[in-house]
CSV table of C-alpha atoms in Angstrom, one decimal:
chain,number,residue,atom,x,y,z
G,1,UNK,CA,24.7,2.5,21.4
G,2,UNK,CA,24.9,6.4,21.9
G,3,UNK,CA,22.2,8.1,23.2
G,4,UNK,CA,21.4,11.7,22.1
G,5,UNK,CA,19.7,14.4,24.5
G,6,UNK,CA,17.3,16.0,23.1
G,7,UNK,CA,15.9,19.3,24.7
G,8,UNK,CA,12.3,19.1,23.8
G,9,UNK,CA,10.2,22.5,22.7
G,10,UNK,CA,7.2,22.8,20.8
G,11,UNK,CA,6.6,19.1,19.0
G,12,UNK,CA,7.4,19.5,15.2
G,13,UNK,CA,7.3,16.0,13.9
G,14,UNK,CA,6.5,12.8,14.8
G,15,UNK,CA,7.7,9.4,13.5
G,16,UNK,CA,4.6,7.4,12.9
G,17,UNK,CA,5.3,3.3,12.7
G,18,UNK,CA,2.9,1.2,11.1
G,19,UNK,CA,5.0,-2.0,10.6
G,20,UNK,CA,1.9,-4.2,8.9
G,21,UNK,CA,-0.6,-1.9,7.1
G,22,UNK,CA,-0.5,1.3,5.3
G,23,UNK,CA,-2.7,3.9,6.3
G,24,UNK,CA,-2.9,4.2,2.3
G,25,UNK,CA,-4.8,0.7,2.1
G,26,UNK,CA,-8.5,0.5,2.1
G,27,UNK,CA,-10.1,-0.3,5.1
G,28,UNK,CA,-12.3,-3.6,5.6
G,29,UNK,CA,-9.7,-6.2,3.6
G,30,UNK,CA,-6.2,-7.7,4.6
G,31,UNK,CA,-4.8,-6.3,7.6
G,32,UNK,CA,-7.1,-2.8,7.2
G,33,UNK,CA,-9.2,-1.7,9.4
G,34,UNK,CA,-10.1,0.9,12.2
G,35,UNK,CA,-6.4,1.3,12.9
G,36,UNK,CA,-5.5,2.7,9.2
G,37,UNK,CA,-8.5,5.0,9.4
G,38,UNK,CA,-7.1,6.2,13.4
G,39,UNK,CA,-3.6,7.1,11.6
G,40,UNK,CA,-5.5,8.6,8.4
G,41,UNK,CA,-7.5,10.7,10.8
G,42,UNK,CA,-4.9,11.8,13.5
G,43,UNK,CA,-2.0,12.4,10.8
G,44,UNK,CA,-4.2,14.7,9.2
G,45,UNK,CA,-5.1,16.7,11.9
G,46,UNK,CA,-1.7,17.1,13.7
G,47,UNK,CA,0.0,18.5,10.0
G,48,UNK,CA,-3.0,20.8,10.6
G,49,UNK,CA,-1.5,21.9,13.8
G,50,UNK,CA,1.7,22.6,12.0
G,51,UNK,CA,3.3,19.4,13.3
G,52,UNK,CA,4.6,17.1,10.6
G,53,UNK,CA,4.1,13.5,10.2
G,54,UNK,CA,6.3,10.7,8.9
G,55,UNK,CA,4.6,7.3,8.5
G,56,UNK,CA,6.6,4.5,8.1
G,57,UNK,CA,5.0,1.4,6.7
G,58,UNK,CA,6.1,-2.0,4.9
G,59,UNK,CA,6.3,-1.6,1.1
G,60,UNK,CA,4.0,-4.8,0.2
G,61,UNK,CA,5.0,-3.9,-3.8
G,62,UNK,CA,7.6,-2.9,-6.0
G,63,UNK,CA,5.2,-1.1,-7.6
G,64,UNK,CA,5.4,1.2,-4.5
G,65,UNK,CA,6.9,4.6,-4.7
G,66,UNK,CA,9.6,5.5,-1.8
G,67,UNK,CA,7.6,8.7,-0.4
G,68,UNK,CA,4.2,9.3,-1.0
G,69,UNK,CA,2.5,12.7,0.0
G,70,UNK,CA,-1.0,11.2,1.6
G,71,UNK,CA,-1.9,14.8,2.6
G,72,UNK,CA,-0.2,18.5,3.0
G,73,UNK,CA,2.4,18.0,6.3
G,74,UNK,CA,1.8,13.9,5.9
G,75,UNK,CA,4.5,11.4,4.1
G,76,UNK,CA,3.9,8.0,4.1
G,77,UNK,CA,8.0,6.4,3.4
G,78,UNK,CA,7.5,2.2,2.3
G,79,UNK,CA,10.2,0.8,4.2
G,80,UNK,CA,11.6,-2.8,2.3
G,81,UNK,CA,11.6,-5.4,4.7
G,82,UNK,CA,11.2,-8.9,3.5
G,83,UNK,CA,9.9,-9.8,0.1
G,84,UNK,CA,6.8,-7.9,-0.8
G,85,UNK,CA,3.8,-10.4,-1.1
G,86,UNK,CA,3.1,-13.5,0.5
G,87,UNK,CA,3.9,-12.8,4.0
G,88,UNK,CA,1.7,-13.4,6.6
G,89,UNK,CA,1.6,-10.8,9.6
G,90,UNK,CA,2.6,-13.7,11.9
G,91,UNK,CA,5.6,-13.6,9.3
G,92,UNK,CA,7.1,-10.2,10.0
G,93,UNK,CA,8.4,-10.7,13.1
G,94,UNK,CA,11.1,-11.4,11.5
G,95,UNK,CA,11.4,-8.7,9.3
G,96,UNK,CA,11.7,-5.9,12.1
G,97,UNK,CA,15.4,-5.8,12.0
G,98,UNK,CA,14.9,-4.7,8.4
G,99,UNK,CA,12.2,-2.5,8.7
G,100,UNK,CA,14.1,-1.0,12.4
G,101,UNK,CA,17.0,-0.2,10.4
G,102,UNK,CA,15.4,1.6,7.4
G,103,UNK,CA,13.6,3.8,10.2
G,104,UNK,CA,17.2,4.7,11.6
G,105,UNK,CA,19.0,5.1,8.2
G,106,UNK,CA,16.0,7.9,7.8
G,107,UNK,CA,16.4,9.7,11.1
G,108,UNK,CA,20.2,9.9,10.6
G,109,UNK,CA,20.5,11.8,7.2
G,110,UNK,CA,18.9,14.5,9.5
G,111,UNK,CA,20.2,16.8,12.1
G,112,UNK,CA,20.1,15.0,15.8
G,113,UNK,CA,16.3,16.0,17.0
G,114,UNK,CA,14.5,15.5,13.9
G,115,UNK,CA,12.0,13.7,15.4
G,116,UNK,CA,10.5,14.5,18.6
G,117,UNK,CA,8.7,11.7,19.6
G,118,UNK,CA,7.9,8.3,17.8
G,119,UNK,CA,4.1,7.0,17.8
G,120,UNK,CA,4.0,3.2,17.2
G,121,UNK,CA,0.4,1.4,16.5
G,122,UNK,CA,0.0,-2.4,17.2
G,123,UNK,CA,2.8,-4.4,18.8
G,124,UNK,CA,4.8,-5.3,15.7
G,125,UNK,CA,5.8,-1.5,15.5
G,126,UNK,CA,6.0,-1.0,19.2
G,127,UNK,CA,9.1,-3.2,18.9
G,128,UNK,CA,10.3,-0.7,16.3
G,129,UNK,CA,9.8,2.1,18.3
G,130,UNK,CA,11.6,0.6,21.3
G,131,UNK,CA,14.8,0.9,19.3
G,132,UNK,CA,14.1,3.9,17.8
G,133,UNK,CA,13.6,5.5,20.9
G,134,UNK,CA,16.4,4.6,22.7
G,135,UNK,CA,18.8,5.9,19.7
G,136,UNK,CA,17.2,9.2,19.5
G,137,UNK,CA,16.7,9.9,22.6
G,138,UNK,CA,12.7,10.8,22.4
G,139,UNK,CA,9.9,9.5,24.3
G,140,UNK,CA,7.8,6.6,22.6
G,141,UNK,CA,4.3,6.5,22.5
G,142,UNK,CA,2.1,3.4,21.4
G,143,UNK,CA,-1.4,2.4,20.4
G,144,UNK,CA,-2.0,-1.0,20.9
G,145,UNK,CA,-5.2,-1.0,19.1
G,146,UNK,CA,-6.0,-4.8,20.0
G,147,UNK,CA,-4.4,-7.2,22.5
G,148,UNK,CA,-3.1,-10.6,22.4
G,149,UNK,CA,-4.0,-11.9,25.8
G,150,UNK,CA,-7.5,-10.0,25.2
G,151,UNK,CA,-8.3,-11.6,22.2
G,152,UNK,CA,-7.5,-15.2,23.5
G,153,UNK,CA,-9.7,-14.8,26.3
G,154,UNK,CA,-12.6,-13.9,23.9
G,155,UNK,CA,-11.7,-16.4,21.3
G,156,UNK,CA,-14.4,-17.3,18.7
G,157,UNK,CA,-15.3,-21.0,17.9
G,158,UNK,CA,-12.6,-22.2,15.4
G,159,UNK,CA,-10.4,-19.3,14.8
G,160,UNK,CA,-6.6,-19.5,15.9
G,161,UNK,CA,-5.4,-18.0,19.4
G,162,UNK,CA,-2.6,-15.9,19.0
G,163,UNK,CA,0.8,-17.0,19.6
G,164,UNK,CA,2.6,-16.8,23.0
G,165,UNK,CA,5.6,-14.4,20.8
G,166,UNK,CA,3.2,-11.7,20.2
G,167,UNK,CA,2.2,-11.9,24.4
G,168,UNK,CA,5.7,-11.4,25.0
G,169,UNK,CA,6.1,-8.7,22.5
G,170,UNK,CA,3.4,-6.9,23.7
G,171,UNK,CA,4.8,-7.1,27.7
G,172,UNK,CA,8.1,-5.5,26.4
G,173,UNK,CA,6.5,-2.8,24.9
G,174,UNK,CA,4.3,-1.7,27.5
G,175,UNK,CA,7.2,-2.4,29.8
G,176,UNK,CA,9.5,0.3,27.1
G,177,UNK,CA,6.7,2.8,26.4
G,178,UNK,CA,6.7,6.7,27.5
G,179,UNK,CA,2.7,6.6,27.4
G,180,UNK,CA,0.2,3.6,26.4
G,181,UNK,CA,-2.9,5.5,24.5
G,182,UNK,CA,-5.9,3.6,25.3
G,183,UNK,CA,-9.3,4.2,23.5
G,184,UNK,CA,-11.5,3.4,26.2
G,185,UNK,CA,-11.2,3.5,30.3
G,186,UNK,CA,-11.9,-0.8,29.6
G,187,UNK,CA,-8.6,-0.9,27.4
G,188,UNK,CA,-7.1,0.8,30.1
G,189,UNK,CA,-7.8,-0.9,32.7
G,190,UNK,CA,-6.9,-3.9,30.4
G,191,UNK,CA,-3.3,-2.8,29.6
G,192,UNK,CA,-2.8,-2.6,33.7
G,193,UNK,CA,-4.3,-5.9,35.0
G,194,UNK,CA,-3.3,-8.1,32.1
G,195,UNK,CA,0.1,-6.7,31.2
G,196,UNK,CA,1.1,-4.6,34.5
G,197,UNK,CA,1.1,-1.0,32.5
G,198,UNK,CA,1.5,1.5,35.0
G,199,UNK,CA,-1.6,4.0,35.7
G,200,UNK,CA,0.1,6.9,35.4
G,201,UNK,CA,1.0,6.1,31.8
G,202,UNK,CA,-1.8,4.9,30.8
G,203,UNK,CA,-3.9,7.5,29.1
G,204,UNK,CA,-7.8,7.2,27.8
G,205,UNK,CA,-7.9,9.0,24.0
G,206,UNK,CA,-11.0,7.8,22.4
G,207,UNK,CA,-11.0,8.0,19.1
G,208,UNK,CA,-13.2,10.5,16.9
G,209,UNK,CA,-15.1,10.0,13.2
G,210,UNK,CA,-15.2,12.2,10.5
G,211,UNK,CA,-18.8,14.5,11.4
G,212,UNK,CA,-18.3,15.9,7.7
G,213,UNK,CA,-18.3,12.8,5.9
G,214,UNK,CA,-19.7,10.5,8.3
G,215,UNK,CA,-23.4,12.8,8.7
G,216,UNK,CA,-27.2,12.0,8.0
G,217,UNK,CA,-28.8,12.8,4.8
G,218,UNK,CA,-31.7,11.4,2.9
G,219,UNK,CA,-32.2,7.6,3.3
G,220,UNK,CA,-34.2,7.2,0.6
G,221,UNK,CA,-31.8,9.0,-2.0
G,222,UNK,CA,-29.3,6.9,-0.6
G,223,UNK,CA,-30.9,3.6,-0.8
G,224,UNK,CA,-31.4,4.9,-4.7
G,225,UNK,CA,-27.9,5.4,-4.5
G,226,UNK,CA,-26.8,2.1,-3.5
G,227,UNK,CA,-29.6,0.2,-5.1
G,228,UNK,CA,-31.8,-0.8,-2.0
G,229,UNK,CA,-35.2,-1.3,-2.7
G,230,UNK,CA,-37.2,2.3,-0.5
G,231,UNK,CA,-39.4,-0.5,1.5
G,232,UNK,CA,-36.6,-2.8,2.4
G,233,UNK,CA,-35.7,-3.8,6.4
G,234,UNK,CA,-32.2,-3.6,5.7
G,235,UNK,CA,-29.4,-4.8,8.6
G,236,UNK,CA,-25.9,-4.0,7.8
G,237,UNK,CA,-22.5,-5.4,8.2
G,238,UNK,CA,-19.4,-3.1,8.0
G,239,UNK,CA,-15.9,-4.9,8.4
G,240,UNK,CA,-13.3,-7.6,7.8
G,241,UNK,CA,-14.6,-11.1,7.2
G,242,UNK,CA,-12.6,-13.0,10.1
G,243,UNK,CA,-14.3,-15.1,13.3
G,244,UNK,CA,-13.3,-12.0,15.4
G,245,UNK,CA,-16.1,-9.9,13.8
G,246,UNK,CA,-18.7,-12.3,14.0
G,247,UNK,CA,-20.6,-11.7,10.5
G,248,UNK,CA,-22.0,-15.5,11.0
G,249,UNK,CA,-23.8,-13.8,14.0
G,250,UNK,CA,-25.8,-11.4,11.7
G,251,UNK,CA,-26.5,-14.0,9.4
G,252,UNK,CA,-28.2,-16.2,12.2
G,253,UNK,CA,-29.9,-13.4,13.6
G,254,UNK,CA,-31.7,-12.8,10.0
G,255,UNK,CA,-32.8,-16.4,9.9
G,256,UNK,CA,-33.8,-16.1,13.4
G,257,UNK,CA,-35.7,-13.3,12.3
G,258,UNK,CA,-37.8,-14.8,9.7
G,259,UNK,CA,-38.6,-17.8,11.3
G,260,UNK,CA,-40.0,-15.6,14.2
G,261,UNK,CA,-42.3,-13.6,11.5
G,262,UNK,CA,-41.8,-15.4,7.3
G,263,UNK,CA,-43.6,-12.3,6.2
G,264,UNK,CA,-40.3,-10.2,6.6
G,265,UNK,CA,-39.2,-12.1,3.7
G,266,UNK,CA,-40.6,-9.9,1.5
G,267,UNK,CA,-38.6,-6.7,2.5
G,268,UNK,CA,-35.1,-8.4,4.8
G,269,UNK,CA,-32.3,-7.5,3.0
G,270,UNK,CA,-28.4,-8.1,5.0
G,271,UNK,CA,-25.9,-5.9,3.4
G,272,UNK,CA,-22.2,-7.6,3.9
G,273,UNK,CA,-19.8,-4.8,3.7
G,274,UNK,CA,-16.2,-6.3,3.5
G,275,UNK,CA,-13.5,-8.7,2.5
G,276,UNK,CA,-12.0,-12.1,4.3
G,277,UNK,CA,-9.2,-11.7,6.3
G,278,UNK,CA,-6.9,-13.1,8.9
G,279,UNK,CA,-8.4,-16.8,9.8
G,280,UNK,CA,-11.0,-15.8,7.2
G,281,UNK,CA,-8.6,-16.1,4.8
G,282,UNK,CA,-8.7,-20.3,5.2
G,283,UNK,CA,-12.2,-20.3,4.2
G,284,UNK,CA,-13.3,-17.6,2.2
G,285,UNK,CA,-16.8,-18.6,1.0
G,286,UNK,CA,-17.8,-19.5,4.3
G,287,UNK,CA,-20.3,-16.8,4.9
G,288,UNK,CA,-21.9,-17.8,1.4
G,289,UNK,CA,-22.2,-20.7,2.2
G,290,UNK,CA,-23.6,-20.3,5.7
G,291,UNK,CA,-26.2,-18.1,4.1
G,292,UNK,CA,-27.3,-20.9,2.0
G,293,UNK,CA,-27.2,-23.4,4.9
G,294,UNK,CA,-29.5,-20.8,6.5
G,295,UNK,CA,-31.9,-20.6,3.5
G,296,UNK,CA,-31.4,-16.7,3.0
G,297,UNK,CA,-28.8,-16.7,0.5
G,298,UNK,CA,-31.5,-14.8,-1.7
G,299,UNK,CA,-31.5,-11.6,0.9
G,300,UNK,CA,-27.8,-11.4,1.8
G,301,UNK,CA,-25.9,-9.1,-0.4
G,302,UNK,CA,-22.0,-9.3,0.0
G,303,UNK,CA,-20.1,-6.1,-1.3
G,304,UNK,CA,-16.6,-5.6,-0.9
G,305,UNK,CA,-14.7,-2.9,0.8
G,306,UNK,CA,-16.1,0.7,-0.1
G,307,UNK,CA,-14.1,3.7,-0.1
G,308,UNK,CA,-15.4,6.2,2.4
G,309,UNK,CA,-18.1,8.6,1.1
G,310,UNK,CA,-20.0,5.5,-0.8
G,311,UNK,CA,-19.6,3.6,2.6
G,312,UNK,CA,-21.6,6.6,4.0
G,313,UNK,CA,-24.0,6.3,2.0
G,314,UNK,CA,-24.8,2.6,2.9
G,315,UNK,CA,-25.0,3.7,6.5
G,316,UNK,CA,-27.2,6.2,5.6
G,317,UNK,CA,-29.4,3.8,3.8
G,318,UNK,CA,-29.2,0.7,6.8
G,319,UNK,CA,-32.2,0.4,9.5
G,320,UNK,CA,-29.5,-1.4,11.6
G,321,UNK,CA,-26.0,-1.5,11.6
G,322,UNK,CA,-25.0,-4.8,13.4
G,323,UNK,CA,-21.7,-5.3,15.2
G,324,UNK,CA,-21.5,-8.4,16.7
G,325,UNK,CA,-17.9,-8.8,17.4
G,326,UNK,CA,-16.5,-11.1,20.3
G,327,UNK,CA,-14.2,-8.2,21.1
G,328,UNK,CA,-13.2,-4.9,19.9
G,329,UNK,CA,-10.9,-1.9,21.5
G,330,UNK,CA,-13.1,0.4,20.1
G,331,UNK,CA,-15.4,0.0,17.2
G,332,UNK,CA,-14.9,3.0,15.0
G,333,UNK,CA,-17.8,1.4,12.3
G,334,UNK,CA,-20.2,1.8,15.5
G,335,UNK,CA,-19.6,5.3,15.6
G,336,UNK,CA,-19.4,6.5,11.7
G,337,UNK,CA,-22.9,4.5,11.7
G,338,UNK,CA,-24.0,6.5,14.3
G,339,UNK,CA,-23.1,9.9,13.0
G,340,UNK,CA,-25.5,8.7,9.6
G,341,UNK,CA,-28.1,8.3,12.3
G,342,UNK,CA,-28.1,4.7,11.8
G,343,UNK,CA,-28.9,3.0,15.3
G,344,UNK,CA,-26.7,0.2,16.7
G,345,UNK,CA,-27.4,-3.3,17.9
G,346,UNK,CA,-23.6,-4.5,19.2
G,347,UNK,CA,-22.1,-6.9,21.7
G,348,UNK,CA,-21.6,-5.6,24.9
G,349,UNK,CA,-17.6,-6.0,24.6
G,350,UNK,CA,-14.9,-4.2,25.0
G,351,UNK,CA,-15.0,-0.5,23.7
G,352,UNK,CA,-18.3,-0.7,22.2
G,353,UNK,CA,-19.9,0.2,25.5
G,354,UNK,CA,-18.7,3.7,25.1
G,355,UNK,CA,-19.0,3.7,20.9
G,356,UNK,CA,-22.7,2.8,21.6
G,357,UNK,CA,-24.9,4.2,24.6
G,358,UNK,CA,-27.3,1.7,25.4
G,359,UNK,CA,-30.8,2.6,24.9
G,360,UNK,CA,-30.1,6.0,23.3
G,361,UNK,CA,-27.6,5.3,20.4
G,362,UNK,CA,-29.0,1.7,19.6
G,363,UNK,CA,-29.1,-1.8,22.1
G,364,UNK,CA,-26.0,-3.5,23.7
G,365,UNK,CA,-26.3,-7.4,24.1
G,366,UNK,CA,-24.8,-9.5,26.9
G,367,UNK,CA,-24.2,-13.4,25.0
G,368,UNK,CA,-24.2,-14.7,21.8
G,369,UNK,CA,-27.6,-15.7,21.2
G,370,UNK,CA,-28.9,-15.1,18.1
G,371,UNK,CA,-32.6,-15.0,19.4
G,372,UNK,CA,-31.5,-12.3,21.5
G,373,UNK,CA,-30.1,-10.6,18.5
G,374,UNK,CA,-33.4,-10.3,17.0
G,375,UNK,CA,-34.9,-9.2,19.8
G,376,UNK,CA,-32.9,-5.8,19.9
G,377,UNK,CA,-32.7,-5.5,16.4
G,378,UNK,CA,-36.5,-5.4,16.6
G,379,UNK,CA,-36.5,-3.2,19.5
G,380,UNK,CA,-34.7,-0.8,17.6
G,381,UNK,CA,-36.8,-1.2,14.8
G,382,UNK,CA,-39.2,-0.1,16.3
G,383,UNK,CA,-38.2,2.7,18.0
G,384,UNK,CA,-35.5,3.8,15.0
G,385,UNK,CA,-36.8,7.5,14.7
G,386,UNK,CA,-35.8,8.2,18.5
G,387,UNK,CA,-32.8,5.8,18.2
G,388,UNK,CA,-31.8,7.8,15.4
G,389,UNK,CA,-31.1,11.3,17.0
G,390,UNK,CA,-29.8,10.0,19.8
G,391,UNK,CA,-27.2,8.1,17.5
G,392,UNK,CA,-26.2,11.6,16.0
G,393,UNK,CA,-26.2,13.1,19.5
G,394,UNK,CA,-23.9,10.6,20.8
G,395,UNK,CA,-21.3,10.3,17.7
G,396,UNK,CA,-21.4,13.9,17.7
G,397,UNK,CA,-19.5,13.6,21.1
G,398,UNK,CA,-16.7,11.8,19.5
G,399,UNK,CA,-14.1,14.4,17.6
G,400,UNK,CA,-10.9,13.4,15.8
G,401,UNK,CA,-9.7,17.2,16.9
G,402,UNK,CA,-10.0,16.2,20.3
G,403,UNK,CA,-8.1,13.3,19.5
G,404,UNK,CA,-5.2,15.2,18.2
G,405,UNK,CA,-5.2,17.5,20.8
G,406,UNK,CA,-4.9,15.0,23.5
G,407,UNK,CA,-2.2,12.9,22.0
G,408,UNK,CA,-0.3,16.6,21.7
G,409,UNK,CA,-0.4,16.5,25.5
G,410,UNK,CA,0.2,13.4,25.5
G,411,UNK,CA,3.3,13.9,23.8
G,412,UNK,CA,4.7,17.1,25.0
G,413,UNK,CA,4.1,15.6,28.4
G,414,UNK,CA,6.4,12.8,27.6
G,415,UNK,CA,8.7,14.7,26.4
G,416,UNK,CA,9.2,16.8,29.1
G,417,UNK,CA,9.2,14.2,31.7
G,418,UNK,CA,12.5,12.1,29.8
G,419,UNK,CA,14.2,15.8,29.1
G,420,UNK,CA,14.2,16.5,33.0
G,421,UNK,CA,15.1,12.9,33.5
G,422,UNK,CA,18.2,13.0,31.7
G,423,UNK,CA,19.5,15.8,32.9
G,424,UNK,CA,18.5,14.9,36.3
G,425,UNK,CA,20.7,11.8,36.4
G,426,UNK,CA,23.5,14.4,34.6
G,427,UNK,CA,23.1,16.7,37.8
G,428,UNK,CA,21.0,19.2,36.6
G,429,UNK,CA,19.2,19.3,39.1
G,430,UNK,CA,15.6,18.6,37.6
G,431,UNK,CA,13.5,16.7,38.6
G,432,UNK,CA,11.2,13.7,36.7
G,433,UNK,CA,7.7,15.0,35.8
G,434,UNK,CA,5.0,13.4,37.8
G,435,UNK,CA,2.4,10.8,36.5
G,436,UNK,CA,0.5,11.8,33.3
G,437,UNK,CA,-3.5,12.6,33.7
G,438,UNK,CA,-6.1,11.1,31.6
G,439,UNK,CA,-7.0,12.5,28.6
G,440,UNK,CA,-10.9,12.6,28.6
């Protein structure tokens, strides 16, 4: 293989991979979720800087054009790779010498240095970008968004660990990778003691939320809006229906709730945002069915996924937004709640530490006690008003601009440092940029 030096200036365009969801598909079902909204988001906002983005994604339908335009300065290409329903993401690896070659057919019906640097998410298109960036010759960012030894260690009861290939995956990446974007110091620290990541290219970029969309308004017109009755105690769920995210959790905490005080009963109402996926895929009814077990099947509500301005508006209309997850990089739902001004009760895991600040934003709990569920959902409950504006407050911290900006650094950075590289080892003299700083 021929490698191709590339003098790096001003970064013009960036190769985004996305092997196993398409930042075009609604998030909350399938294999959609904080990760397509990240890419959505950031895309968006580098074009705006005048740097344009290619995303390349599986095409899951022959339906599917080639190209689409998702936004002025973003293209989203469907790459073919393996049939195009019916496959399981523990199915693709497989599939990535397709989907690599389609991404290299692309580059190469350019001039050399089309692409200036290639951003993978999730391990499947780290792989991808490995190649990729040994053939062009730029530096290769990824985004793990969620980790394999992570998510064993914080297995929930019943669901499947995952398998030993995607551990080994994931070490080669890190191992490959220019820079490792992290969304929290936690995921950081993560990346270097389970995988060996080195510090100094290991970066902290939290992630941001939309403050336009995502913004407090009239909870009353909004519960009018989503049909919630104006007097109802109403605890919301946001997310995909899988043992990861816990949803069974809320729906113990209700019944907890009502056995604690049966007058609630009149005015509890659980709103269930979301659709089954990954493990929750082998039983799909089973949060129905729990609910019944429970006795509240009458107060829980189970919607599917809702585009973005009518989730919004259920945020605005929730007392409580729950997240209960057994482990979570970040926990962008945390945050768009937030900027409603909906408090937070979550588990105090992973990045929702820093999505939620504890006693300001909404209550972090330690376990996985439904009793002590309750307990800060009634705390906040009953201090919501105060809760409320220090949720706006904190989300208001949290900017998808400052996002882009840092992965810009983050990028130009790497770029410079394997520029002076190569032409240090072809006796130019040069020598290799020094470790990276955290992007705060």
């Amino acid at each position: 293989m021929v490698s191709r030096l590339h003098v790096p200036g001003p970064i013009r365009r960036v190769a985004t991979l996305s092997v196993h969801t398409s930042p075009l598909d609604q998030p909350g079902a399938g294999d959609a979720g904080g990760m397509n909204v990240y890419i959505v988001e950031v895309s968006r906002r580098l074009a705006a800087r005048g740097i344009a983005v290619d995303v390349f994604t599986r095409a899951t339908s022959s339906d599917l054009p080639p190209v689409v335009e998702m936004s002025p300065g973003v293209v989203v290409r469907h790459v073919p790779a393996g049939p195009f329903e019916g496959l399981g993401k523990e199915e693709l690896p497989a599939q990535l010498c397709a989907f690599t070659a389609a991404v290299l057919r692309e580059e190469a019906q350019h001039e050399p240095g089309y692409y200036d640097v290639v951003h993978s998410h999730y391990w499947l298109s780290g792989q991808v970008g490995w190649l990729a960036r040994d053939r062009w010759s730029v530096p290769l960012i990824h985004s793990a968004h969620t980790l394999a030894k992570v998510k064993n260690a914080a297995l929930a009861a019943g669901d499947r660990p995952e398998p030993r290939s995607r551990v080994i995956g994931e070490e080669q990446v890190v191992d490959e990778a220019d820079r490792l974007i992290a969304n929290t110091e936690d995921e950081a620290r993560q990346l270097v003691q389970h995988y060996g990541a080195d510090p100094r290219r290991t970066l902290v970029v939290p992630p941001g939320v939309d403050l336009d969309r995502f913004r407090p308004g009239d909870r009353a017109a909004a519960r009018r809006s989503v049909g919630v009755p104006a007097d109802a105690v109403v605890l919301l769920f946001v997310g995909r229906i899988q043992p990861l995210k816990a949803p069974d959790l809320l729906l113990e905490t209700a019944a907890r709730m009502l056995a604690d005080d049966p007058a609630l009963r009149e005015r509890l109402r659980v709103q269930v945002i979301g659709a089954p996926s990954g493990s929750g895929l082998d039983a799909p009814r089973r949060m129905q069915e729990l609910a019944a077990r429970l006795g509240i099947a009458d107060l829980v509500h189970f919607l599917p996924p809702q585009p973005p301005d009518r989730l919004a508006e259920h945020y605005r209309a929730a007392d409580v937004a729950v997240v209960p997850s057994h482990n979570e990089s970040f926990g962008l739902v945390a945050l768009e709640a937030q900027a409603c001004g909906t408090p937070v009760v979550a588990a105090a895991v992973g990045g929702l530490p820093t999505a939620v600040r504890d006693g300001v934003s909404g209550v972090l709990v330690a376990g996985r006690d439904p009793a002590d569920y309750a307990a800060a959902v009634r705390a906040v409950l009953g201090r919501r008003e105060l809760l409320s504006a220090g949720a706006r407050r904190h989300a208001a911290a949290f900017s998808w601009d400052r996002t882009a900006d840092s992965l810009v650094e983050a990028y130009s950075a790497a770029a410079a440092e394997m520029a002076g590289t190569a032409l240090g080892h072809r006796g130019g003299g040069l020598r290799v940029v020094g470790g990276a700083q955290v992007a705060r």
